[in-house]
XYZ file of C-alpha atoms in Angstrom:
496
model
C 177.590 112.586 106.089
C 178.559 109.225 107.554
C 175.977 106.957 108.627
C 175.791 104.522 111.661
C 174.718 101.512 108.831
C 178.094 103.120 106.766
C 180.058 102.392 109.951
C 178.217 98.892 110.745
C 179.012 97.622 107.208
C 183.407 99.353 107.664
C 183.277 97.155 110.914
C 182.364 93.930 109.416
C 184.410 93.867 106.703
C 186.881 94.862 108.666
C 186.240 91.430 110.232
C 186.008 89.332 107.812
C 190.031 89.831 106.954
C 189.514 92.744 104.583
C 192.341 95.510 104.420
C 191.280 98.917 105.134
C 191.734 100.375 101.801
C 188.734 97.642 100.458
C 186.638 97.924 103.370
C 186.409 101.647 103.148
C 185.648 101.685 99.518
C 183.047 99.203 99.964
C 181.628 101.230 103.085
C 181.186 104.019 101.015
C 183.828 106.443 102.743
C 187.144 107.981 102.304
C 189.984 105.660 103.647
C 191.370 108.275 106.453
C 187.579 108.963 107.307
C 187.399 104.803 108.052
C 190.398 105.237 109.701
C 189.035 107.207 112.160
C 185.948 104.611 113.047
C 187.858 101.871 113.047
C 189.396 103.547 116.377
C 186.849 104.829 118.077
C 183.823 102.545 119.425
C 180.981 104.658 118.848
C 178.444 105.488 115.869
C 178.289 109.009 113.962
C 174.963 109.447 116.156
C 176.880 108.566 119.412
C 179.709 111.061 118.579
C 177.084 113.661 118.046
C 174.623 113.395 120.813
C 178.288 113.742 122.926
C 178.835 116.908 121.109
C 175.545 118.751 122.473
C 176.882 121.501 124.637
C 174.899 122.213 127.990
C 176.391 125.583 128.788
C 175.308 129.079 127.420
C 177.494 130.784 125.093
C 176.142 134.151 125.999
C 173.981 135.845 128.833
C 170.569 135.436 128.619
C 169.498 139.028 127.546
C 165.803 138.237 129.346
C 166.992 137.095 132.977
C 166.001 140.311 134.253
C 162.781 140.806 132.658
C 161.795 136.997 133.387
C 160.815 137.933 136.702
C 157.796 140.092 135.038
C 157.173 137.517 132.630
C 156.570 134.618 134.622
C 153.570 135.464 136.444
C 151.767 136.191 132.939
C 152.533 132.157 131.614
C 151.697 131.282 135.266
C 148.192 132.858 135.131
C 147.361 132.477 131.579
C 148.054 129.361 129.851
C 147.095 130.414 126.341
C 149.004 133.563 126.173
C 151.532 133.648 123.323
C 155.469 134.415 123.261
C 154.998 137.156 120.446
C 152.037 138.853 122.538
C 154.503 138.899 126.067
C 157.670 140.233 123.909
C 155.604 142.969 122.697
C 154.267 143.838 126.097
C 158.170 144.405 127.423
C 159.196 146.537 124.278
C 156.137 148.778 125.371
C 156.867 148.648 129.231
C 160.693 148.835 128.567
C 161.344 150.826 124.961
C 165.065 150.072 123.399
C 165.761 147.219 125.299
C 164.797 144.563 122.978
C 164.659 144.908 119.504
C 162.403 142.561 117.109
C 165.983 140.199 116.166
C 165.293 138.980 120.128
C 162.212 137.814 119.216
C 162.608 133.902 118.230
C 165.239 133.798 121.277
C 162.317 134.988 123.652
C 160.159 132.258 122.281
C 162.411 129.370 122.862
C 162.746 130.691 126.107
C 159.057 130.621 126.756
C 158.995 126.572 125.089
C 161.422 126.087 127.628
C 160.180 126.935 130.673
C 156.767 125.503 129.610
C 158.426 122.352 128.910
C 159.933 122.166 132.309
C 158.234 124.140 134.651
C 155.053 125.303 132.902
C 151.433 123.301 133.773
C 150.864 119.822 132.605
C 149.467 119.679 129.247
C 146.253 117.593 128.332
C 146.493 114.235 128.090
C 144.467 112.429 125.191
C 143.975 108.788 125.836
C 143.426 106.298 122.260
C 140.258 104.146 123.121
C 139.189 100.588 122.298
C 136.599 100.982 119.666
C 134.337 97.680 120.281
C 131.808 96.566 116.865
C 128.126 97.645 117.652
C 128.416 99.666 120.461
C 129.222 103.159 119.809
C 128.102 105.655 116.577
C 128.874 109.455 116.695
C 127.208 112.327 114.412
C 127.968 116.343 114.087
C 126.617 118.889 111.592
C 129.630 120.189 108.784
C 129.662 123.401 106.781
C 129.870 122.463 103.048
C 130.059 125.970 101.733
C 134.108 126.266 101.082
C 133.759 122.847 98.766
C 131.700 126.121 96.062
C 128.575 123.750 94.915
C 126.671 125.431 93.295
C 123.069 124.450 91.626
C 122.325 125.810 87.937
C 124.862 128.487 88.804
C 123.496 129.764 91.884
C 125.344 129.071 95.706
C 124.455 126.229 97.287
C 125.089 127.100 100.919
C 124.782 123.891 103.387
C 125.524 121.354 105.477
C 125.218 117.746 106.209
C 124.568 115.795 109.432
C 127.627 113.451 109.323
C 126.892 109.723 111.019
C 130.065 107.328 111.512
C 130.298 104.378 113.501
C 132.767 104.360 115.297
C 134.569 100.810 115.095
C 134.318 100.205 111.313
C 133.979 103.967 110.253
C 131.005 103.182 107.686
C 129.529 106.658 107.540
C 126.479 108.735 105.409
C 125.535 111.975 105.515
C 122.064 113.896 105.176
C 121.858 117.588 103.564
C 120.076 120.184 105.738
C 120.216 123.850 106.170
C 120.550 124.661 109.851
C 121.176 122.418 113.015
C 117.992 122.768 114.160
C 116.424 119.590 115.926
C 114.533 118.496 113.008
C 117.352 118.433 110.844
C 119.201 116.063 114.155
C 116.341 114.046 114.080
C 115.479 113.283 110.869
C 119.417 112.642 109.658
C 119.869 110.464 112.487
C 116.630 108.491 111.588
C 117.691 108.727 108.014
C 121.006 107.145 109.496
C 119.893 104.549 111.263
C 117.496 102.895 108.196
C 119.927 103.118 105.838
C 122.571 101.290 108.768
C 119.322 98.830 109.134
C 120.138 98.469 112.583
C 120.620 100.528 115.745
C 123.817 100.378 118.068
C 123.959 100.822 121.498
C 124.681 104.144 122.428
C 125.169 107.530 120.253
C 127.320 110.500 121.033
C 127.006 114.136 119.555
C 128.383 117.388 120.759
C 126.932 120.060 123.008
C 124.567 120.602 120.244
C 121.400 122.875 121.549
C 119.113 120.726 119.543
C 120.029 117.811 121.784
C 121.653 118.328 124.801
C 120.191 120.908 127.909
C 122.533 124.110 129.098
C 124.538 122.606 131.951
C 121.747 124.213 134.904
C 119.002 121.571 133.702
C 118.701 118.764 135.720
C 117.921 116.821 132.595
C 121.071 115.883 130.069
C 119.015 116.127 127.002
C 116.246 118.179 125.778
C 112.969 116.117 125.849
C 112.594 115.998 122.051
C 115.893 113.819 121.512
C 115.483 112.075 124.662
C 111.992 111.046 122.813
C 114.076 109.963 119.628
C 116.585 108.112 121.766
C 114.137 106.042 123.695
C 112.198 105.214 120.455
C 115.496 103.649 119.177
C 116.089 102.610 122.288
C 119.700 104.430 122.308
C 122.142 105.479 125.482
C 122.751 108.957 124.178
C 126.327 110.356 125.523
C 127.620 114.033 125.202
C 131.223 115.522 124.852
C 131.684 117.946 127.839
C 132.229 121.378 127.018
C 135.140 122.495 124.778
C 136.203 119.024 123.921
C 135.473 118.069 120.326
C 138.530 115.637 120.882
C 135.739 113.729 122.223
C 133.937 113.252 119.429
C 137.072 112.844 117.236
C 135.705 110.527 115.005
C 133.251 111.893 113.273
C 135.270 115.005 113.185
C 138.345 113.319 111.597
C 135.759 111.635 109.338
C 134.383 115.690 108.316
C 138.365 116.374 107.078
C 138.119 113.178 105.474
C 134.880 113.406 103.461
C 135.038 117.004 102.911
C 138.410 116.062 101.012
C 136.923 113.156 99.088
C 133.993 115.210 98.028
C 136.381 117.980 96.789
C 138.873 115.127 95.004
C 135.278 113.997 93.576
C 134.556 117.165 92.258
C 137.667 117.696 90.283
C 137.519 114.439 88.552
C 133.713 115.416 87.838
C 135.081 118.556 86.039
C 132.177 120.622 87.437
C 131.127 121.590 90.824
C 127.029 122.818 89.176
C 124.735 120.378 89.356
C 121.461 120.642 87.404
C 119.590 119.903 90.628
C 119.515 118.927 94.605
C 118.662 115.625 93.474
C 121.536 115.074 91.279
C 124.198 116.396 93.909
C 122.196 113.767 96.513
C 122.892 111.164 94.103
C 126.738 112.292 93.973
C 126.695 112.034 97.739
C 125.186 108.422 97.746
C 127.536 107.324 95.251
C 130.601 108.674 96.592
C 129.670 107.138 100.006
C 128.930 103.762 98.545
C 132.611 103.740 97.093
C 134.064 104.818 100.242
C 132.346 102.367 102.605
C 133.524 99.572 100.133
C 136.713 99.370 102.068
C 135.088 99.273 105.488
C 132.985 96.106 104.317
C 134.665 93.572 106.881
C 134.827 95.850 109.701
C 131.263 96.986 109.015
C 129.609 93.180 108.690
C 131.090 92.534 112.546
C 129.047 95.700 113.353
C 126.410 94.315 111.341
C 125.516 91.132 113.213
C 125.696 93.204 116.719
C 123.299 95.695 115.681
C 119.677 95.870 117.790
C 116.636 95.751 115.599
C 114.821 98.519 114.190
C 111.399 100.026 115.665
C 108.544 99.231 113.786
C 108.295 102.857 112.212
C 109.475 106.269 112.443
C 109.047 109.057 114.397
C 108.195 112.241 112.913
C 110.701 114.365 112.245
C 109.348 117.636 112.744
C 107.683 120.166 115.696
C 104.443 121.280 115.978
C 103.029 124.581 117.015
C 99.488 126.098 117.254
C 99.418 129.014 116.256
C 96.747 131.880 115.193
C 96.868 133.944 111.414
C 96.859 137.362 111.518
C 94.951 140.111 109.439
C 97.761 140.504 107.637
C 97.108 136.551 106.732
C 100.231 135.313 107.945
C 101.897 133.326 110.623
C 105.195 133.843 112.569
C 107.180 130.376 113.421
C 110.683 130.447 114.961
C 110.929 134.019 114.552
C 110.185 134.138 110.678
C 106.534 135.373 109.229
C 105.120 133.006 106.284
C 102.205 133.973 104.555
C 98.549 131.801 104.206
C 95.538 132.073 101.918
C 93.476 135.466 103.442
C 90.286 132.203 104.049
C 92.736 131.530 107.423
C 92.482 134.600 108.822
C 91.541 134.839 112.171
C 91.505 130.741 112.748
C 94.154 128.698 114.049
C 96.360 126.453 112.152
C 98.668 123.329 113.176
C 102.302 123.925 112.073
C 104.743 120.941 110.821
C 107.992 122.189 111.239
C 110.397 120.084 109.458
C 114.276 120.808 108.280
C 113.304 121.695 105.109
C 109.967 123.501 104.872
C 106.561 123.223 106.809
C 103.543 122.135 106.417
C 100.278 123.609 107.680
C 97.373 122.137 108.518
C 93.392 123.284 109.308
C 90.682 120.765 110.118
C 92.967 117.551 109.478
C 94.097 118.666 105.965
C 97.655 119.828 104.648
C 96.551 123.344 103.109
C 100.215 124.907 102.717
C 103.152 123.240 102.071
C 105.940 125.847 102.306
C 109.609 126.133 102.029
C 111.321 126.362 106.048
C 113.105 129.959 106.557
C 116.607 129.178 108.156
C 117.590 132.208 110.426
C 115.477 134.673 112.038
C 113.114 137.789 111.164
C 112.555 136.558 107.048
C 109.833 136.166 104.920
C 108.468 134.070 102.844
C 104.834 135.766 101.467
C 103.059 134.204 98.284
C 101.506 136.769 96.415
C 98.682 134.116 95.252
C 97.401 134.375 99.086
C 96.774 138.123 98.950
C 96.608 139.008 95.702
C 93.168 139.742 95.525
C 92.540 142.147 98.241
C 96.111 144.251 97.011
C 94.197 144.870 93.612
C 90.909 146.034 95.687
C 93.729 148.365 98.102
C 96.465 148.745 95.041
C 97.413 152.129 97.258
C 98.822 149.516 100.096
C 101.533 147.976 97.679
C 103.674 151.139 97.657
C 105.285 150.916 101.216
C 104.071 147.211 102.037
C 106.219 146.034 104.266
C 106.848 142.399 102.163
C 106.606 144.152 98.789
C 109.933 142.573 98.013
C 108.227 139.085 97.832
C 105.837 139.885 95.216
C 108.301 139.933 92.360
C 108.321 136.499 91.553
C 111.504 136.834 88.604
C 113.104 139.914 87.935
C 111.114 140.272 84.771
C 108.371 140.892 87.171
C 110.836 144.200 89.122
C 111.946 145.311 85.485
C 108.126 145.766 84.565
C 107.453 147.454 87.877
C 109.915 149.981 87.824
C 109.206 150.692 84.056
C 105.243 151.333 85.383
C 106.874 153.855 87.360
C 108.707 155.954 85.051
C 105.737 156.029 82.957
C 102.884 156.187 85.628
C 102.238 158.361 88.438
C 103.106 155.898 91.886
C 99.253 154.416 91.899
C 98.981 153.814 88.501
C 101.965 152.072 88.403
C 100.701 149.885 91.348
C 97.260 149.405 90.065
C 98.882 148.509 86.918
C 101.418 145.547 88.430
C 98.704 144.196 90.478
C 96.597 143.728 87.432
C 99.356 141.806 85.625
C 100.470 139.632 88.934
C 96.276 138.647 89.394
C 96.776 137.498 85.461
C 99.878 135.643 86.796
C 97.594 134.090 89.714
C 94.849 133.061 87.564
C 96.370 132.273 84.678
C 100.074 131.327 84.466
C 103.010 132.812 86.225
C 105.699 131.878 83.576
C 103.864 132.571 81.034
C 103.461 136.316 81.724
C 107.417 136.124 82.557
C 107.461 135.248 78.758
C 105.185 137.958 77.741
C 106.796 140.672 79.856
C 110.336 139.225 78.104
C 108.389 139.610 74.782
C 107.152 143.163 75.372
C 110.085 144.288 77.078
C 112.581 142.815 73.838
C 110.481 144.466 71.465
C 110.291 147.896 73.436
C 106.603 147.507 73.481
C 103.744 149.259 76.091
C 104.188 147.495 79.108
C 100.740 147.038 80.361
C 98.090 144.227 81.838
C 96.015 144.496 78.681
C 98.876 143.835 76.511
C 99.964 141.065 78.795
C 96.615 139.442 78.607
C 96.304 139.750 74.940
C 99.695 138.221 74.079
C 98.936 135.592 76.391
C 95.209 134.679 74.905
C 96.157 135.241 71.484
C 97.958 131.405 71.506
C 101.322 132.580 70.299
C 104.185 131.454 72.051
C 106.631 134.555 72.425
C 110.013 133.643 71.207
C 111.933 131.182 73.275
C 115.483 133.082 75.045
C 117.776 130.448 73.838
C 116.657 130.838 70.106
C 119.822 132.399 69.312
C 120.978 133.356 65.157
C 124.820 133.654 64.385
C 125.434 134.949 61.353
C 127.834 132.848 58.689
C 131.673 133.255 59.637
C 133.689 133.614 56.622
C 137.061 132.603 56.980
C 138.575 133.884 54.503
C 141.017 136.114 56.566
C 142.125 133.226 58.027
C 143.445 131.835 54.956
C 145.154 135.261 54.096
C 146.966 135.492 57.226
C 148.082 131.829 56.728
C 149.192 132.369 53.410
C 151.430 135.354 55.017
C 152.782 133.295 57.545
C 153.977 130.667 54.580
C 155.954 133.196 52.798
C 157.408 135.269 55.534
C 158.713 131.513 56.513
């Protein structure tokens, strides 16, 4: 194929006093193919765009059918080609057969092009140094982290600012408001400086449904005027709007997975370690933002003198049961609370409650609704005065602390009428309470590996009698002998 540049160079040769013959060999084309530029005054690419036909080499086979068609695209700007083609093979069977199909959806381009509704215009903005910083949660679940083996399902509260892109991230569990307010705090320290306004989605941990007379829920608005921030909001159903920070999600998610790979593992031993990961990999990638970022730097507002707290706090009242229900989710307390009423810290990771100006629980946060978190140390002691309650208690599941602890229950059963067998768990999760929870895991391992009674007294004795049972990862192998090997070597020699 002959290009214009091909033609260009024919031309000035062809100037410069050179014969055909040379010219075209020089041009990089046949001599009666140069022949034919040198008499014509146009470019391949003029020669073709005059070659685009403008009639119709055949009858449109949907002019009669467009009629019903139009009023759909009219009405319905989302509706697809494929799903309106299928509609007129059902209205109108044998008249179109699936061959018609990409004709019908050039047809459909088309019109849209020229006669359909204008499309949405996006309009590039002037990103000025200080003024603007934008934040979203992002799933992390798809990148497969996983801690000592197990799922690590999560997110992160993504900041980015918006003229130098220097970004960090905070891990939380939910996008709740605590987990907004303490990864924008979070944000901000680390930044050392605040800019002037911040802009998040129509997340319902900041922003008010659209009948509230006030733009942001009072919690945030708290935050923001403790910063002393202009908070801004995308309207509805236009992430474009807050297309930095959600390029910047595709953009970390991708480093973070390229990370990974050269890392050879995605386990990490703990949440700490993967934090660190995080910290590091953001360091590295805000090391090419540095001159952007120290413009931003010098236009940043001061920090507040401290903090705000980044949790919520509820009053609330412990039941006979002795536990509480926040957001939906029932945690258990020591039975001592029963009946009083406790302060609740609510923060994006766990809770903290508190009785007469002392922290007497911390606790791990629930993330959804209708869970349960009970600690069997809380209740334990009125379960072995009522062992007949354990059977069909309704957060029995939560007093198996391992599965060492549900392998010795259900062996109780086989070999114990249903009370026995509850009476007889109890005894060995109070030994657990009092004495040492992974160390009765070890003697239940102990007694279970040597197909021994199963029983609290045995339990108790193993674990007074100051032997340590046999550690899991003392493993013998026997001696290989390789010997075979050598044989089948030898083999291979001679059949060679």
């Amino acid at each position: 194929m002959i290009t214009d540049n091909q033609v260009r160079n024919l031309k000035k040769f062809l100037g410069q006093g050179k014969t055909l013959e040379i010219s075209a060999a020089r041009s990089g084309m046949a001599e009666t193919t140069a022949r034919k530029y040198r008499d014509q005054e146009k470019l391949p690419s003029e020669i073709k765009a005059g070659r685009i036909r403008e009639w119709c080499t055949r009858e449109d086979p949907f002019k009669a059918a467009w009629e019903i068609v139009k009023p759909f695209l009219e009405i319905n700007e989302g509706i697809e080609a494929k799903t309106l083609f299928q509609y007129l093979q059902r209205e109108d069977p044998g008249s179109f057969n699936d061959g018609q199909l990409r004709t019908f959806q050039r047809r459909v381009k088309t019109w849209r092009a020229l006669e359909g509704p204008a499309r949405e215009v996006y309009f590039p903005q002037i990103h000025k140094p200080g003024k603007l910083s934008q934040s979203d949660f992002t799933h992390m679940s798809n990148l497969g982290i996983t801690l000592n083996g197990l799922p690590f399902d999560h997110l992160v509260y993504h900041f980015v600012l918006t003229y130098s892109n220097w970004e960090t991230c905070n891990i939380c569990f939910s996008e709740s408001f605590e987990s907004l307010s303490e990864g924008l705090q979070r944000s901000l320290w680390e930044l050392g400086g605040v800019p002037q306004q911040h802009q998040t989605d129509r997340l319902t941990a900041a922003v008010n449904k659209p009948n509230n007379p006030e733009k942001f829920t009072r919690r945030y608005q708290g935050v923001l005027d403790h910063y002393k921030l202009k908070g801004r909001r995308t309207n509805p159903a236009s992430p474009n709007e807050n297309g930095d920070v959600e390029q910047s999600h595709y953009r970390f998610k991708k480093a973070v997975d390229q990370a990974l790979m050269l890392r050879g593992s995605r386990d990490f031993r703990s949440r700490k370690e993967y934090e660190v990961f995080l910290k590091n990999l953001l360091q590295q990638l805000n090391q090419g933002r540095l001159g952007r970022f120290e413009e931003e730097q010098s236009l940043l507002r001061s920090l507040p003198a401290k903090r705000l707290d980044s949790c919520s706090r509820f009053d609330v009242r412990v039941g006979p049961s002795s536990t509480i229900r926040v957001k939906h989710n029932t945690y258990s307390v020591h039975s001592r609370l029963i009946k009083e009423r406790v302060t609740v810290r609510l923060y994006s990771d766990y809770l903290e409650v508190w009785y007469g100006q002392q922290c007497v629980e911390n606790i791990p946060r629930l993330h959804g609704s209708y869970k349960h978190y009970v600690q069997y140390r809380h209740i334990i002691g009125w379960l072995v005065r009522k062992p007949g309650a354990f059977e069909n208690y309704r957060y029995r599941s939560d007093l198996f602390p391992t599965s060492r602890f549900r392998i010795a229950y259900d062996s109780l059963c086989k070999c114990h009428t249903p009370a026995k067998a509850s009476k007889e768990y109890l005894r060995i999760l109070q030994i657990a309470a009092h004495e040492n929870e992974t160390g009765v895991d070890d003697c239940l391992r102990y007694l279970m590996n040597n197909e021994k009674l199963i029983s609290a007294d045995n339990v108790e004795e193993i674990l007074h009698s100051g032997k340590e049972p046999e550690l899991v990862t003392n493993v013998t192998i026997d001696e290989i002998c390789l010997d075979g090997y050598d044989q089948l070597l030898v083999g291979m020699e001679v059949s060679v």
